[in-house]
C-alpha positions as MATLAB code, in Angstrom:
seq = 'XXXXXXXXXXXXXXXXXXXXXXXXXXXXXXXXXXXXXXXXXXXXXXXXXXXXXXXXXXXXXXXXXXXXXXXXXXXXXXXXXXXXXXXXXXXXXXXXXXXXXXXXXXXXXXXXXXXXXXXXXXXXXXXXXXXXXXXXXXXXXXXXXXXXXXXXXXXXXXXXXXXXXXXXX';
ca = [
     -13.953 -247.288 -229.579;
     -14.493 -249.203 -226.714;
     -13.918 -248.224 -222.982;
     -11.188 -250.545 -221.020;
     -11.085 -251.173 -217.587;
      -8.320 -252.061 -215.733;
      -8.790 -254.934 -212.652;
      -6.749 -255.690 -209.872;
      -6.558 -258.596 -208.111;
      -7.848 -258.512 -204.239;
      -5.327 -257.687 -201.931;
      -6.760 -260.348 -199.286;
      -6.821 -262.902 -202.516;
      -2.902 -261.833 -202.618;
      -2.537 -262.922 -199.085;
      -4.874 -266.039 -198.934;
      -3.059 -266.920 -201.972;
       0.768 -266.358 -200.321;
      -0.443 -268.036 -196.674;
      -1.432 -271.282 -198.950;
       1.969 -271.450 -200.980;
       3.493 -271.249 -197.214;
       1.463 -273.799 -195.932;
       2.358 -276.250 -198.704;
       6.232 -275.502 -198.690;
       6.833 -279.089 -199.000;
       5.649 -279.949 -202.460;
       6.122 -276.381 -203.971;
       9.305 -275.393 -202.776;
      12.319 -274.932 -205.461;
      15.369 -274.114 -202.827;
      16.226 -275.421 -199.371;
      17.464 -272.186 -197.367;
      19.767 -273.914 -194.885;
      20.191 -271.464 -191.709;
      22.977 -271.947 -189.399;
      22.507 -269.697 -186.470;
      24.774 -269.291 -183.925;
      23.189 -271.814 -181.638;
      21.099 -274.175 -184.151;
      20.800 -274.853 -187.733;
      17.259 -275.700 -189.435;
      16.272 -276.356 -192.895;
      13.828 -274.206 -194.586;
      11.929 -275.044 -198.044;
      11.545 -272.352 -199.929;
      10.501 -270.424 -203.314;
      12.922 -268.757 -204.833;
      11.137 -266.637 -206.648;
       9.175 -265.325 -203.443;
      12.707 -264.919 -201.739;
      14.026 -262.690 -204.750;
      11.076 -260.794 -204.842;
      11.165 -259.892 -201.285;
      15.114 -259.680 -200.973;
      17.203 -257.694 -202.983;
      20.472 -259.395 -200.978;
      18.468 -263.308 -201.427;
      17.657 -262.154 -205.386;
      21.616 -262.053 -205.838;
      22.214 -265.219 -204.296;
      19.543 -267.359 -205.998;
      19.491 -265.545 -209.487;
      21.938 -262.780 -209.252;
      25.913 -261.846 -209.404;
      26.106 -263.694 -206.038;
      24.523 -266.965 -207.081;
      25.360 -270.125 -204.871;
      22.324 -272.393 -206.238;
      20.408 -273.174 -209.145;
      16.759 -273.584 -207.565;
      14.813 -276.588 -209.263;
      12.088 -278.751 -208.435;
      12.354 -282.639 -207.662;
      13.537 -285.143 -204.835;
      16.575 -283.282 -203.928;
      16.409 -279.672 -203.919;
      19.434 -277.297 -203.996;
      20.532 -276.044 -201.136;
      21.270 -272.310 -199.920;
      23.781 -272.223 -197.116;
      22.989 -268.812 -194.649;
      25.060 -267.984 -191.262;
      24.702 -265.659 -188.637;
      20.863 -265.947 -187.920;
      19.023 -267.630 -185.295;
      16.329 -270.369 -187.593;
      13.944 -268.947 -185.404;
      14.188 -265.225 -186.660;
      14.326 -266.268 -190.273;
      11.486 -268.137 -189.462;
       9.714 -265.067 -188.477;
      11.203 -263.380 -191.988;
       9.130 -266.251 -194.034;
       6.483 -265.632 -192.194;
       6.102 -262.560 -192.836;
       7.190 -262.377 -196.771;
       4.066 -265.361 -196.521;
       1.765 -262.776 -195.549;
       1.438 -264.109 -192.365;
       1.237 -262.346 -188.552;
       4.515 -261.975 -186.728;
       3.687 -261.846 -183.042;
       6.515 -259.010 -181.478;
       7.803 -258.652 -178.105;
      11.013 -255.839 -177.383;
      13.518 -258.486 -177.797;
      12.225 -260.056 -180.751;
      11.670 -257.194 -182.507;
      15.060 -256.119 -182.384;
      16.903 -259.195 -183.612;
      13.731 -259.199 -186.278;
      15.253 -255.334 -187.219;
      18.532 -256.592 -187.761;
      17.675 -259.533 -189.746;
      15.090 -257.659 -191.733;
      17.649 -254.793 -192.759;
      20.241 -257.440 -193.350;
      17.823 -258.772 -195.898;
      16.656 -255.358 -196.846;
      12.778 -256.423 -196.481;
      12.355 -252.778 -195.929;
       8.495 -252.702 -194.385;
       9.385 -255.436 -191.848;
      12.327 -253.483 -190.994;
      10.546 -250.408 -190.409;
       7.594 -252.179 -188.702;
      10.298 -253.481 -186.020;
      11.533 -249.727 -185.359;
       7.878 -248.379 -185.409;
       7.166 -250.820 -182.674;
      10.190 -250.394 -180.848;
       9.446 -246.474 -180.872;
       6.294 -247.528 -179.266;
       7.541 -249.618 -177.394;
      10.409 -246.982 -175.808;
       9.406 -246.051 -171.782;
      11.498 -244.071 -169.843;
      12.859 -247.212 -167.587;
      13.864 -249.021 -170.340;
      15.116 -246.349 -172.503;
      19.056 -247.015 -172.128;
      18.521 -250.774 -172.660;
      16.857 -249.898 -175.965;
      19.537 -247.410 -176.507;
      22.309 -250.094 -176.066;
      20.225 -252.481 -178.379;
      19.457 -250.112 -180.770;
      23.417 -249.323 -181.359;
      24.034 -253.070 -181.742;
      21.319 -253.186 -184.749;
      22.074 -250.270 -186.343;
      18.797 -248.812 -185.653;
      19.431 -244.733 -186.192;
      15.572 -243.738 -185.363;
      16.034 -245.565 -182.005;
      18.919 -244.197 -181.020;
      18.135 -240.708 -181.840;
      14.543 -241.657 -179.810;
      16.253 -242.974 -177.060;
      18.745 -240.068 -176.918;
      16.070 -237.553 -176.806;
      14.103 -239.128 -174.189;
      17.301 -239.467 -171.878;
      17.687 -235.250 -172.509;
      13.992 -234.884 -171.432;
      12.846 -237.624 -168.892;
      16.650 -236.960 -166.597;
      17.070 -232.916 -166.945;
];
């Protein structure tokens, strides 16, 4: 009987492979995710499938009980209608679904939280807290503490609480 052995595919293949499909949006695209922030709206080609594989919240709306579009190929591509984020931060959600880097600052990384848990892309999510816990000092410890309220961000919080009991005693 012969011996079988099981291959995987390179991880930075994976990647190369994802930062490609992102850099040819235009012609590969299935879906146009239409984001209207509160202060701008931007157009986004997208793939579907990536989306849904990414989002559990995205999978419902392009394939799921929550479906709003059909995704197909062609001239004029279906659209997906989104509110309530920036383009900018769901910009920074592709990105990073792409495989690509997502430069963070304090600020970005919270809204980047938020939008990330909203979409339930779970290691992005806990990639913004991990560098917001990092990121906490004791001078701007009850800014972060306001912010992380706002976001919903219970490690943050707790962090944040706990440094305000032992930096002030």
């Amino acid at each position: 009987h012969e011996e079988v052995k099981l291959i995987d595919r390179d991880h930075a293949d994976i990647r190369t492979s994802l930062q490609e499909m992102h850099e040819n949006l235009l012609a590969l695209s299935d879906v146009t995710v239409v984001m209207r922030g509160p202060t701008s709206t931007r157009d986004f080609p997208c793939s579907a499938a990536l989306l849904a594989s990414a989002s559990r919240p995205l999978a419902a709306m392009l394939y799921g009980p929550m479906r709003a579009v059909t995704p197909q190929s062609g001239e004029k591509r279906p659209e997906l209608h989104l509110h309530g984020t920036e383009p900018w931060c769901f910009d920074h959600l592709l990105r990073y679904i792409h495989g690509l880097s997502v430069p963070l600052d304090i600020e970005t990384a919270v809204q980047l939280f938020s939008v990330a848990d909203y979409y339930a892309v779970v290691q992005l999510r806990d990639s913004c807290c991990n560098f917001l816990l990092e990121a906490l000092r004791p001078e701007n410890c009850c800014t972060l503490l306001a912010r992380s309220h706002d976001v919903h961000c219970e490690q943050l919080t707790y962090r944040c609480m706990h440094t305000l009991v032992l930096e002030f005693v």
